[in-house]
Amino acid sequence: MGLVWNEVGAAMIPYLIATLCVVVIFTLAGLALNLQWGMGGLVNFGLFGFYMLGAYICGLLVVRLELSPLVAMSIAIVATGAISALVSLISIRLSEDYLAIVTLGFAECIRLFISYEDWLTFGTLGVSGITRPFAGLVPVQWNDILFVAFAICALAVVYVTLTLISASPFGRLMRATRDDPDIVSSLGRSVLTIRLRSFALGGAILGLAGSLHAFYYGYIDPTQFTPIITAYAFMVVVVGGRGSNPGVLLAAFVLVFLLEGSRFLVDYVPGLDGATLASLRLIAVGVALVVLLIVKPGGFGRERPTLRISHNSQT
């Protein structure tokens, strides 16, 4: 009996590591959206495009230019943040609905460019051979554990940074701009600058999430990046509580483990195949989301109250 349990435990470890990697990546995407939409009020339906951009910039720098994975990831973070700022500068003056459409259109343009410009991106064949940071420092069997530890450290740095931003005068300005930009403008603050910085910071986090995606899978192609990534990020923010970083962290763990853990049902429910299970999982998540919003309309967490803005606030 003990031997059986040891075998089950040995089989579960890779699965748990894989699930934890997915949790970390989707938590980062949720935190980015929470910064842009939850705190800043900027709807980003094209989140998957910026996520894709970060993954491809990092992957191509590693494969084509043979840069160090850490250097490639750093460039991807900065480049995705800069491109996000440029997109926001062009479209940030639009109303909320039109901004959502513009970001979605931009994401589709990125997907089409990557799919068809194979001279640069390898097109639909994808980018393979993406090496992970610190891959040669440990034996092969420890690579996944080392990568999970690295991803968790990256998530911790982002989480602490966003917590500090949320409590800072700039965080209060973001929430005030979301709630009433006219008041912020009347106090002599540049609403455009606040929104641009919010969108750029969120884009940089998406660049990090995309880079981790590329490192974890070691291979990326356009089919991996679809609007469902945006949908999952919105679910994480809505369930966690708009503007609440702890809530987003909790919601990401609950949602991903609910989705991934339910895969085992196919082995225990007679007549249940993989396609049917996938549909039932999405239905179950949808029902759970509706019930949660009825019971707790604000989600798991609560946003830090916005303090009164004064002319002496530092941004």
Short mmCIF file of N, CA and C in Angstrom, two decimals, residues 101-203:
data_model
loop_
_atom_site.label_atom_id
_atom_site.label_comp_id
_atom_site.label_asym_id
_atom_site.label_seq_id
_atom_site.Cartn_x
_atom_site.Cartn_y
_atom_site.Cartn_z
N ILE A 101 -12.28 48.36 -27.79
CA ILE A 101 -12.26 47.92 -29.19
C ILE A 101 -10.88 48.12 -29.80
N VAL A 102 -10.26 49.26 -29.50
CA VAL A 102 -8.93 49.55 -30.05
C VAL A 102 -7.90 48.53 -29.54
N THR A 103 -7.92 48.22 -28.26
CA THR A 103 -6.96 47.26 -27.72
C THR A 103 -7.19 45.86 -28.31
N LEU A 104 -8.46 45.50 -28.52
CA LEU A 104 -8.74 44.21 -29.13
C LEU A 104 -8.24 44.18 -30.57
N GLY A 105 -8.46 45.28 -31.30
CA GLY A 105 -7.97 45.36 -32.68
C GLY A 105 -6.45 45.29 -32.74
N PHE A 106 -5.78 45.96 -31.81
CA PHE A 106 -4.32 45.91 -31.77
C PHE A 106 -3.83 44.48 -31.53
N ALA A 107 -4.49 43.77 -30.62
CA ALA A 107 -4.09 42.39 -30.33
C ALA A 107 -4.25 41.51 -31.57
N GLU A 108 -5.32 41.70 -32.32
CA GLU A 108 -5.52 40.91 -33.54
C GLU A 108 -4.46 41.26 -34.58
N CYS A 109 -4.08 42.53 -34.67
CA CYS A 109 -3.01 42.92 -35.59
C CYS A 109 -1.69 42.23 -35.22
N ILE A 110 -1.39 42.18 -33.93
CA ILE A 110 -0.17 41.49 -33.48
C ILE A 110 -0.23 40.01 -33.84
N ARG A 111 -1.39 39.38 -33.61
CA ARG A 111 -1.53 37.95 -33.91
C ARG A 111 -1.35 37.69 -35.40
N LEU A 112 -1.93 38.52 -36.24
CA LEU A 112 -1.81 38.33 -37.69
C LEU A 112 -0.38 38.57 -38.17
N PHE A 113 0.26 39.60 -37.61
CA PHE A 113 1.65 39.89 -37.99
C PHE A 113 2.54 38.70 -37.64
N ILE A 114 2.39 38.17 -36.44
CA ILE A 114 3.22 37.05 -36.01
C ILE A 114 2.91 35.80 -36.83
N SER A 115 1.66 35.62 -37.23
CA SER A 115 1.26 34.42 -37.98
C SER A 115 1.81 34.42 -39.40
N TYR A 116 1.92 35.58 -40.03
CA TYR A 116 2.25 35.62 -41.46
C TYR A 116 3.64 36.16 -41.77
N GLU A 117 4.28 36.85 -40.86
CA GLU A 117 5.63 37.36 -41.12
C GLU A 117 6.65 36.34 -40.64
N ASP A 118 6.70 35.20 -41.35
CA ASP A 118 7.55 34.11 -40.89
C ASP A 118 9.04 34.40 -41.06
N TRP A 119 9.41 35.41 -41.84
CA TRP A 119 10.83 35.78 -41.96
C TRP A 119 11.39 36.25 -40.63
N LEU A 120 10.50 36.71 -39.76
CA LEU A 120 10.92 37.20 -38.45
C LEU A 120 10.46 36.30 -37.31
N THR A 121 9.22 35.85 -37.39
CA THR A 121 8.59 35.17 -36.26
C THR A 121 8.44 33.66 -36.44
N PHE A 122 8.89 33.11 -37.58
CA PHE A 122 8.71 31.70 -37.94
C PHE A 122 7.24 31.37 -38.23
N GLY A 123 6.37 32.37 -38.22
CA GLY A 123 4.97 32.19 -38.61
C GLY A 123 4.25 31.14 -37.79
N THR A 124 3.43 30.34 -38.48
CA THR A 124 2.63 29.32 -37.79
C THR A 124 3.47 28.13 -37.33
N LEU A 125 4.72 28.05 -37.78
CA LEU A 125 5.58 26.96 -37.31
C LEU A 125 5.98 27.15 -35.85
N GLY A 126 5.94 28.39 -35.39
CA GLY A 126 6.27 28.66 -34.00
C GLY A 126 7.76 28.78 -33.73
N VAL A 127 8.07 29.16 -32.52
CA VAL A 127 9.46 29.34 -32.08
C VAL A 127 9.77 28.23 -31.08
N SER A 128 10.78 27.43 -31.38
CA SER A 128 11.14 26.32 -30.50
C SER A 128 12.55 26.51 -29.96
N GLY A 129 12.87 25.72 -28.96
CA GLY A 129 14.22 25.77 -28.39
C GLY A 129 14.47 26.96 -27.49
N ILE A 130 13.42 27.45 -26.82
CA ILE A 130 13.55 28.59 -25.91
C ILE A 130 14.08 28.08 -24.57
N THR A 131 15.29 28.46 -24.23
CA THR A 131 15.89 27.97 -23.00
C THR A 131 15.44 28.80 -21.79
N ARG A 132 15.40 28.16 -20.65
CA ARG A 132 14.97 28.82 -19.41
C ARG A 132 16.14 29.46 -18.69
N PRO A 133 15.85 30.43 -17.84
CA PRO A 133 16.91 31.01 -17.00
C PRO A 133 17.47 29.95 -16.04
N PHE A 134 18.77 29.98 -15.83
CA PHE A 134 19.47 29.10 -14.88
C PHE A 134 19.31 27.62 -15.22
N ALA A 135 18.98 27.30 -16.50
CA ALA A 135 18.71 25.90 -16.85
C ALA A 135 19.92 25.00 -16.65
N GLY A 136 21.13 25.52 -16.83
CA GLY A 136 22.31 24.68 -16.73
C GLY A 136 22.90 24.57 -15.34
N LEU A 137 22.25 25.20 -14.36
CA LEU A 137 22.81 25.21 -13.02
C LEU A 137 22.47 23.98 -12.20
N VAL A 138 21.43 23.26 -12.58
CA VAL A 138 20.96 22.11 -11.81
C VAL A 138 20.76 20.93 -12.76
N PRO A 139 20.69 19.70 -12.21
CA PRO A 139 20.38 18.55 -13.06
C PRO A 139 19.03 18.72 -13.76
N VAL A 140 18.85 18.01 -14.87
CA VAL A 140 17.65 18.15 -15.69
C VAL A 140 16.39 17.90 -14.89
N GLN A 141 16.40 16.91 -14.01
CA GLN A 141 15.19 16.58 -13.26
C GLN A 141 14.76 17.68 -12.29
N TRP A 142 15.65 18.64 -12.03
CA TRP A 142 15.32 19.74 -11.12
C TRP A 142 14.95 21.02 -11.86
N ASN A 143 14.97 20.97 -13.18
CA ASN A 143 14.71 22.19 -13.97
C ASN A 143 13.34 22.78 -13.69
N ASP A 144 12.31 21.93 -13.63
CA ASP A 144 10.96 22.43 -13.41
C ASP A 144 10.81 23.08 -12.04
N ILE A 145 11.41 22.46 -11.02
CA ILE A 145 11.32 23.02 -9.67
C ILE A 145 12.05 24.35 -9.60
N LEU A 146 13.22 24.44 -10.24
CA LEU A 146 13.96 25.69 -10.25
C LEU A 146 13.17 26.78 -10.97
N PHE A 147 12.51 26.41 -12.07
CA PHE A 147 11.75 27.40 -12.82
C PHE A 147 10.54 27.88 -12.01
N VAL A 148 9.86 26.97 -11.32
CA VAL A 148 8.74 27.36 -10.48
C VAL A 148 9.19 28.33 -9.39
N ALA A 149 10.33 28.03 -8.77
CA ALA A 149 10.86 28.93 -7.74
C ALA A 149 11.16 30.31 -8.32
N PHE A 150 11.75 30.33 -9.51
CA PHE A 150 12.05 31.60 -10.17
C PHE A 150 10.77 32.37 -10.49
N ALA A 151 9.75 31.67 -11.00
CA ALA A 151 8.47 32.31 -11.34
C ALA A 151 7.78 32.86 -10.10
N ILE A 152 7.82 32.10 -9.00
CA ILE A 152 7.21 32.57 -7.76
C ILE A 152 7.92 33.82 -7.24
N CYS A 153 9.26 33.84 -7.34
CA CYS A 153 10.01 35.03 -6.92
C CYS A 153 9.62 36.24 -7.76
N ALA A 154 9.47 36.03 -9.08
CA ALA A 154 9.06 37.13 -9.96
C ALA A 154 7.67 37.63 -9.58
N LEU A 155 6.76 36.69 -9.29
CA LEU A 155 5.41 37.07 -8.88
C LEU A 155 5.45 37.84 -7.56
N ALA A 156 6.28 37.41 -6.62
CA ALA A 156 6.38 38.09 -5.33
C ALA A 156 6.87 39.53 -5.51
N VAL A 157 7.86 39.73 -6.38
CA VAL A 157 8.37 41.08 -6.63
C VAL A 157 7.27 41.96 -7.22
N VAL A 158 6.53 41.42 -8.19
CA VAL A 158 5.44 42.19 -8.82
C VAL A 158 4.36 42.50 -7.80
N TYR A 159 4.00 41.51 -6.99
CA TYR A 159 2.93 41.71 -6.01
C TYR A 159 3.30 42.78 -4.99
N VAL A 160 4.53 42.72 -4.47
CA VAL A 160 4.97 43.72 -3.49
C VAL A 160 5.01 45.10 -4.14
N THR A 161 5.50 45.17 -5.37
CA THR A 161 5.57 46.46 -6.07
C THR A 161 4.18 47.05 -6.27
N LEU A 162 3.23 46.23 -6.69
CA LEU A 162 1.87 46.73 -6.90
C LEU A 162 1.20 47.11 -5.59
N THR A 163 1.52 46.39 -4.53
CA THR A 163 0.98 46.75 -3.21
C THR A 163 1.48 48.13 -2.77
N LEU A 164 2.75 48.38 -3.02
CA LEU A 164 3.32 49.68 -2.69
C LEU A 164 2.71 50.78 -3.57
N ILE A 165 2.52 50.47 -4.85
CA ILE A 165 1.90 51.45 -5.75
C ILE A 165 0.48 51.74 -5.32
N SER A 166 -0.26 50.70 -4.93
CA SER A 166 -1.65 50.89 -4.51
C SER A 166 -1.77 51.80 -3.30
N ALA A 167 -0.79 51.71 -2.39
CA ALA A 167 -0.83 52.52 -1.18
C ALA A 167 -0.19 53.89 -1.36
N SER A 168 0.41 54.13 -2.52
CA SER A 168 1.13 55.38 -2.75
C SER A 168 0.19 56.48 -3.25
N PRO A 169 0.65 57.73 -3.26
CA PRO A 169 -0.16 58.80 -3.85
C PRO A 169 -0.53 58.54 -5.30
N PHE A 170 0.38 57.92 -6.06
CA PHE A 170 0.05 57.61 -7.46
C PHE A 170 -1.10 56.60 -7.53
N GLY A 171 -1.12 55.62 -6.63
CA GLY A 171 -2.22 54.67 -6.61
C GLY A 171 -3.54 55.34 -6.32
N ARG A 172 -3.53 56.30 -5.41
CA ARG A 172 -4.76 57.04 -5.11
C ARG A 172 -5.19 57.89 -6.30
N LEU A 173 -4.21 58.46 -7.00
CA LEU A 173 -4.54 59.22 -8.21
C LEU A 173 -5.15 58.33 -9.28
N MET A 174 -4.66 57.12 -9.41
CA MET A 174 -5.22 56.19 -10.39
C MET A 174 -6.68 55.91 -10.10
N ARG A 175 -6.98 55.61 -8.84
CA ARG A 175 -8.36 55.29 -8.48
C ARG A 175 -9.26 56.52 -8.61
N ALA A 176 -8.71 57.68 -8.26
CA ALA A 176 -9.49 58.90 -8.40
C ALA A 176 -9.77 59.21 -9.88
N THR A 177 -8.78 58.96 -10.73
CA THR A 177 -8.96 59.16 -12.17
C THR A 177 -10.01 58.21 -12.72
N ARG A 178 -10.00 56.99 -12.23
CA ARG A 178 -11.02 56.02 -12.63
C ARG A 178 -12.42 56.48 -12.22
N ASP A 179 -12.54 57.01 -11.00
CA ASP A 179 -13.86 57.36 -10.49
C ASP A 179 -14.36 58.70 -11.02
N ASP A 180 -13.48 59.69 -11.12
CA ASP A 180 -13.91 61.01 -11.58
C ASP A 180 -12.71 61.78 -12.12
N PRO A 181 -12.39 61.59 -13.41
CA PRO A 181 -11.22 62.27 -13.99
C PRO A 181 -11.32 63.79 -13.98
N ASP A 182 -12.54 64.32 -13.99
CA ASP A 182 -12.69 65.78 -14.00
C ASP A 182 -12.16 66.41 -12.72
N ILE A 183 -12.40 65.74 -11.59
CA ILE A 183 -11.89 66.27 -10.32
C ILE A 183 -10.37 66.25 -10.30
N VAL A 184 -9.78 65.14 -10.79
CA VAL A 184 -8.32 65.04 -10.84
C VAL A 184 -7.74 66.14 -11.72
N SER A 185 -8.37 66.36 -12.86
CA SER A 185 -7.91 67.40 -13.78
C SER A 185 -8.03 68.79 -13.16
N SER A 186 -9.09 69.00 -12.39
CA SER A 186 -9.30 70.31 -11.77
C SER A 186 -8.26 70.61 -10.70
N LEU A 187 -7.63 69.56 -10.16
CA LEU A 187 -6.58 69.74 -9.16
C LEU A 187 -5.20 69.92 -9.78
N GLY A 188 -5.17 70.05 -11.09
CA GLY A 188 -3.90 70.31 -11.76
C GLY A 188 -3.12 69.07 -12.14
N ARG A 189 -3.72 67.89 -12.04
CA ARG A 189 -3.06 66.64 -12.42
C ARG A 189 -3.38 66.30 -13.87
N SER A 190 -2.41 65.70 -14.54
CA SER A 190 -2.60 65.30 -15.93
C SER A 190 -3.23 63.91 -15.98
N VAL A 191 -4.49 63.86 -16.36
CA VAL A 191 -5.20 62.58 -16.46
C VAL A 191 -4.54 61.69 -17.52
N LEU A 192 -4.13 62.30 -18.63
CA LEU A 192 -3.49 61.54 -19.70
C LEU A 192 -2.21 60.87 -19.22
N THR A 193 -1.40 61.59 -18.45
CA THR A 193 -0.14 61.02 -17.95
C THR A 193 -0.40 59.88 -16.98
N ILE A 194 -1.38 60.05 -16.11
CA ILE A 194 -1.71 59.00 -15.14
C ILE A 194 -2.16 57.73 -15.86
N ARG A 195 -3.03 57.89 -16.84
CA ARG A 195 -3.52 56.73 -17.57
C ARG A 195 -2.41 56.08 -18.40
N LEU A 196 -1.56 56.88 -18.99
CA LEU A 196 -0.46 56.34 -19.79
C LEU A 196 0.47 55.52 -18.92
N ARG A 197 0.82 56.03 -17.75
CA ARG A 197 1.70 55.29 -16.84
C ARG A 197 1.04 54.01 -16.36
N SER A 198 -0.25 54.05 -16.10
CA SER A 198 -0.98 52.86 -15.65
C SER A 198 -0.95 51.78 -16.72
N PHE A 199 -1.21 52.17 -17.96
CA PHE A 199 -1.25 51.20 -19.05
C PHE A 199 0.14 50.63 -19.33
N ALA A 200 1.15 51.49 -19.25
CA ALA A 200 2.52 51.03 -19.49
C ALA A 200 2.98 50.05 -18.42
N LEU A 201 2.66 50.33 -17.15
CA LEU A 201 3.03 49.41 -16.07
C LEU A 201 2.34 48.07 -16.24
N GLY A 202 1.05 48.11 -16.58
CA GLY A 202 0.34 46.85 -16.82
C GLY A 202 0.93 46.09 -17.99
N GLY A 203 1.32 46.80 -19.05
CA GLY A 203 1.94 46.15 -20.20
C GLY A 203 3.26 45.50 -19.85
#
